[in-house]
């Protein structure tokens, strides 16, 4: 795994966690209780999609260079 991929993964997770915390704070201030299992699952899925979107162009360039 490339070091750039690791850093991109860390950045994506930090952004997803910060957004998740903001959503939790706003919902708690308004008296809304969120299901942590569903929220954690959706956060992980969103992080995977964002990460795949960020590295898609690099993967396409690598495939073109191998041919």
MMTF fields as JSON, N, C-alpha, C and O atoms, coordinates in Angstrom:
{
  "mmtfVersion": "1.0.0",
  "mmtfProducer": "UNKNOWN",
  "numBonds": 267,
  "numAtoms": 268,
  "numGroups": 67,
  "numChains": 1,
  "numModels": 1,
  "chainsPerModel": [1],
  "groupsPerChain": [67],
  "chainIdList": ["A"],
  "bondAtomList": [4, 2, 8, 6, 12, 10, 16, 14, 20, 18, 24, 22, 28, 26, 32, 30, 36, 34, 40, 38, 44, 42, 48, 46, 52, 50, 56, 54, 60, 58, 64, 62, 68, 66, 72, 70, 76, 74, 80, 78, 84, 82, 88, 86, 92, 90, 96, 94, 100, 98, 104, 102, 108, 106, 112, 110, 116, 114, 120, 118, 124, 122, 128, 126, 132, 130, 136, 134, 140, 138, 144, 142, 148, 146, 152, 150, 156, 154, 160, 158, 164, 162, 168, 166, 172, 170, 176, 174, 180, 178, 184, 182, 188, 186, 192, 190, 196, 194, 200, 198, 204, 202, 208, 206, 212, 210, 216, 214, 220, 218, 224, 222, 228, 226, 232, 230, 236, 234, 240, 238, 244, 242, 248, 246, 252, 250, 256, 254, 260, 258, 264, 262],
  "bondOrderList": [1, 1, 1, 1, 1, 1, 1, 1, 1, 1, 1, 1, 1, 1, 1, 1, 1, 1, 1, 1, 1, 1, 1, 1, 1, 1, 1, 1, 1, 1, 1, 1, 1, 1, 1, 1, 1, 1, 1, 1, 1, 1, 1, 1, 1, 1, 1, 1, 1, 1, 1, 1, 1, 1, 1, 1, 1, 1, 1, 1, 1, 1, 1, 1, 1, 1],
  "groupList": [{"groupName": "UNK", "atomNameList": ["N", "CA", "C", "O"], "elementList": ["N", "C", "C", "O"], "formalChargeList": [0, 0, 0, 0], "bondAtomList": [1, 0, 2, 1, 3, 2], "bondOrderList": [1, 1, 2], "singleLetterCode": "X", "chemCompType": "L-PEPTIDE LINKING"}],
  "groupTypeList": [0, 0, 0, 0, 0, 0, 0, 0, 0, 0, 0, 0, 0, 0, 0, 0, 0, 0, 0, 0, 0, 0, 0, 0, 0, 0, 0, 0, 0, 0, 0, 0, 0, 0, 0, 0, 0, 0, 0, 0, 0, 0, 0, 0, 0, 0, 0, 0, 0, 0, 0, 0, 0, 0, 0, 0, 0, 0, 0, 0, 0, 0, 0, 0, 0, 0, 0],
  "groupIdList": [1, 2, 3, 4, 5, 6, 7, 8, 9, 10, 11, 12, 13, 14, 15, 16, 17, 18, 19, 20, 21, 22, 23, 24, 25, 26, 27, 28, 29, 30, 31, 32, 33, 34, 35, 36, 37, 38, 39, 40, 41, 42, 43, 44, 45, 46, 47, 48, 49, 50, 51, 52, 53, 54, 55, 56, 57, 58, 59, 60, 61, 62, 63, 64, 65, 66, 67],
  "secStructList": [7, 7, 2, 2, 2, 2, 2, 2, 2, 2, 2, 2, 2, 2, 2, 2, 2, 2, 2, 2, 2, 2, 2, 2, 2, 2, 2, 2, 2, 6, 6, 7, 7, 7, 7, 2, 2, 2, 2, 2, 2, 2, 2, 2, 2, 2, 2, 2, 2, 2, 2, 2, 2, 2, 2, 2, 2, 2, 2, 2, 2, 2, 2, 2, 2, 2, 7],
  "xCoordList": [0.851, 0.0, 0.886, 1.911, 0.47, 1.191, 0.963, -0.111, 1.957, 1.821, 0.747, 0.069, 0.591, -0.451, -1.836, -2.743, -1.992, -3.28, -3.591, -4.731, -2.578, -2.765, -3.17, -4.087, -2.491, -2.82, -4.218, -4.945, -4.594, -5.941, -6.99, -8.038, -6.716, -7.642, -7.795, -8.902, -6.682, -6.739, -7.526, -8.337, -7.298, -8.024, -9.519, -10.332, -9.88, -11.299, -11.937, -13.039, -11.263, -11.829, -11.973, -12.964, -10.989, -11.083, -12.266, -13.009, -12.446, -13.566, -14.895, -15.813, -15.008, -16.252, -16.545, -17.695, -15.516, -15.718, -16.155, -17.039, -15.542, -15.918, -17.362, -18.123, -17.742, -19.122, -20.078, -21.146, -19.696, -20.517, -20.703, -21.797, -19.627, -19.724, -20.644, -21.426, -20.548, -21.414, -22.871, -23.733, -23.149, -24.529, -25.036, -26.172, -24.196, -24.596, -24.864, -25.842, -24.01, -24.197, -25.501, -26.263, -25.757, -26.981, -28.217, -29.192, -28.169, -29.319, -29.539, -30.681, -28.461, -28.61, -29.161, -29.946, -28.765, -29.294, -30.781, -31.498, -31.251, -32.673, -33.466, -34.655, -32.83, -33.529, -33.762, -34.631, -33.009, -33.155, -32.075, -30.893, -32.48, -31.54, -31.286, -32.22, -30.028, -29.679, -29.244, -28.649, -29.546, -29.129, -27.647, -27.28, -26.804, -25.359, -24.916, -23.94, -25.614, -25.238, -25.46, -24.59, -26.608, -26.924, -26.017, -25.517, -25.805, -24.974, -23.524, -22.888, -23.002, -21.635, -21.482, -20.48, -22.467, -22.436, -22.481, -21.72, -23.366, -23.481, -22.214, -21.803, -21.602, -20.358, -19.249, -18.492, -19.156, -18.131, -18.36, -17.41, -19.603, -19.919, -19.604, -19.033, -19.973, -19.67, -18.164, -17.689, -17.415, -15.959, -15.357, -14.437, -15.87, -15.355, -15.634, -14.762, -16.856, -17.183, -16.341, -15.883, -16.134, -15.318, -13.873, -13.262, -13.329, -11.955, -11.806, -10.841, -12.756, -12.692, -12.77, -12.108, -13.571, -13.651, -12.342, -11.951, -11.661, -10.396, -9.279, -8.426, -9.273, -8.172, -8.523, -7.688, -9.741, -10.149, -9.262, -8.848, -8.966, -8.131, -6.726, -6.142, -6.175, -4.849, -4.859, -3.917, -5.914, -6.002, -6.103, -5.513, -6.85, -6.974, -5.63, -5.29, -4.862, -3.537, -2.599, -1.821, -2.661, -1.786, -2.124, -1.219, -3.403, -3.794, -3.325, -2.927, -3.361, -2.898, -1.408, -0.94, -0.65, 0.805, 1.252, 2.327, 0.453, 0.824, 0.654, 1.313, -0.218, -0.509, 0.538, 0.451],
  "yCoordList": [-1.183, 0.0, 1.232, 1.296, 2.169, 3.419, 4.313, 4.277, 5.111, 6.009, 7.066, 7.502, 7.482, 8.455, 7.876, 8.581, 6.585, 5.937, 5.891, 6.104, 5.613, 5.578, 6.949, 7.059, 7.995, 9.349, 9.766, 10.416, 9.395, 9.705, 8.979, 9.545, 7.741, 6.991, 7.626, 7.699, 8.088, 8.751, 10.047, 10.338, 10.826, 12.091, 11.844, 12.555, 10.841, 10.528, 10.13, 10.58, 9.297, 8.867, 10.037, 10.121, 10.944, 12.114, 12.985, 13.448, 13.211, 14.031, 13.375, 14.05, 12.062, 11.353, 11.395, 11.573, 11.231, 11.269, 12.66, 12.78, 13.719, 15.089, 15.374, 15.943, 14.986, 15.187, 14.401, 14.895, 13.179, 12.338, 12.986, 12.963, 13.562, 14.239, 15.458, 15.699, 16.218, 17.394, 16.972, 17.595, 15.91, 15.414, 14.976, 15.278, 14.265, 13.816, 14.991, 14.972, 16.008, 17.171, 17.891, 18.235, 18.118, 18.81, 17.994, 18.542, 16.703, 15.859, 15.781, 15.803, 15.69, 15.641, 16.95, 16.936, 18.074, 19.367, 19.49, 20.194, 18.802, 18.852, 17.689, 17.551, 16.854, 15.761, 14.544, 13.73, 14.396, 13.243, 12.229, 12.568, 10.986, 9.927, 9.08, 8.514, 8.991, 8.246, 6.833, 6.608, 5.877, 4.495, 4.391, 4.621, 4.049, 4.061, 2.973, 3.162, 1.841, 0.764, 1.183, 0.988, 1.751, 2.194, 3.352, 3.394, 4.281, 5.436, 5.023, 5.551, 4.105, 3.627, 2.898, 3.063, 2.097, 1.371, 2.329, 2.177, 3.314, 4.282, 5.136, 5.482, 5.474, 6.244, 5.449, 5.994, 4.172, 3.325, 3.178, 3.227, 2.999, 2.869, 4.16, 4.128, 5.297, 6.592, 6.796, 7.293, 6.424, 6.57, 5.71, 6.148, 4.493, 3.629, 4.222, 4.211, 4.746, 5.345, 6.584, 6.78, 7.415, 8.623, 8.232, 8.807, 7.267, 6.824, 6.234, 6.532, 5.401, 4.822, 5.898, 5.796, 6.929, 8.038, 8.804, 9.246, 8.966, 9.693, 8.941, 9.559, 7.62, 6.861, 6.3, 5.649, 6.542, 5.974, 6.489, 5.71, 7.791, 8.345, 7.758, 7.5, 7.545, 6.948, 5.513, 5.076, 4.779, 3.395, 3.347, 2.471, 4.286, 4.33, 4.655, 4.085, 5.563, 5.909, 4.729, 4.471, 3.999, 2.827, 1.741, 1.088, 1.527, 0.518, 0.893, 0.019, 2.159, 2.621, 2.464, 2.209, 2.606, 2.47, 1.02, 0.752, 0.087, -1.327, -1.917, -2.901, -1.335, -1.901, -1.514, -1.906],
  "zCoordList": [0.0, 0.0, 0.0, 0.679, -0.757, -0.907, 0.305, 0.907, 0.669, 1.813, 1.56, 2.49, 0.285, -0.037, 0.217, 0.661, -0.067, 0.175, 1.665, 2.077, 2.461, 3.908, 4.428, 5.242, 3.964, 4.407, 3.955, 4.706, 2.739, 2.269, 3.105, 3.415, 3.466, 4.31, 5.677, 6.212, 6.248, 7.556, 7.469, 8.347, 6.425, 6.253, 6.103, 6.693, 5.318, 5.129, 6.453, 6.766, 7.228, 8.513, 9.481, 10.205, 9.5, 10.382, 9.99, 10.855, 8.695, 8.228, 8.584, 9.049, 8.369, 8.666, 10.17, 10.572, 10.994, 12.443, 12.901, 13.749, 12.345, 12.718, 12.313, 13.096, 11.104, 10.656, 11.541, 11.901, 11.891, 12.761, 14.134, 14.698, 14.661, 15.958, 15.893, 16.812, 14.817, 14.654, 14.584, 15.204, 13.827, 13.725, 15.095, 15.464, 15.853, 17.187, 18.125, 18.872, 18.094, 18.963, 18.64, 19.543, 17.355, 16.952, 17.34, 17.854, 17.093, 17.431, 18.942, 19.399, 19.719, 21.173, 21.726, 22.674, 21.149, 21.602, 21.312, 22.023, 20.264, 19.896, 20.481, 20.194, 21.292, 21.954, 21.095, 21.408, 20.017, 19.126, 19.484, 19.53, 19.737, 20.08, 18.84, 18.272, 18.418, 17.215, 17.576, 18.63, 16.69, 16.862, 16.492, 15.34, 17.452, 17.221, 16.247, 15.522, 16.217, 15.299, 13.857, 13.008, 13.58, 12.22, 11.823, 10.699, 12.731, 12.425, 12.169, 11.257, 12.946, 12.738, 11.418, 10.724, 11.073, 9.806, 8.63, 7.675, 8.691, 7.604, 7.493, 6.385, 8.604, 8.574, 7.892, 7.09, 8.209, 7.595, 6.095, 5.315, 5.693, 4.272, 3.53, 2.44, 4.116, 3.49, 3.371, 2.35, 4.39, 4.352, 3.237, 2.547, 3.06, 1.99, 0.619, -0.249, 0.412, -0.882, -1.162, -2.288, -0.157, -0.342, -0.66, -1.56, 0.067, -0.177, -1.576, -2.279, -1.978, -3.326, -4.395, -5.428, -4.159, -5.106, -5.19, -6.271, -4.064, -4.068, -4.777, -5.415, -4.675, -5.275, -6.657, -7.285, -7.134, -8.425, -9.56, -10.419, -9.572, -10.637, -10.601, -11.653, -9.413, -9.32, -9.816, -10.477, -9.504, -9.974, -11.49, -12.122, -12.087, -13.543, -14.185, -15.222, -13.587, -14.127, -14.02, -14.938, -12.897, -12.726, -13.726, -14.246, -14.013, -14.989, -16.374, -17.144, -16.712, -18.025, -18.187, -19.297, -17.131, -17.21, -17.333, -17.87, -16.85, -16.885, -18.271, -18.604, -19.089, -20.398, -21.405, -22.568]
}
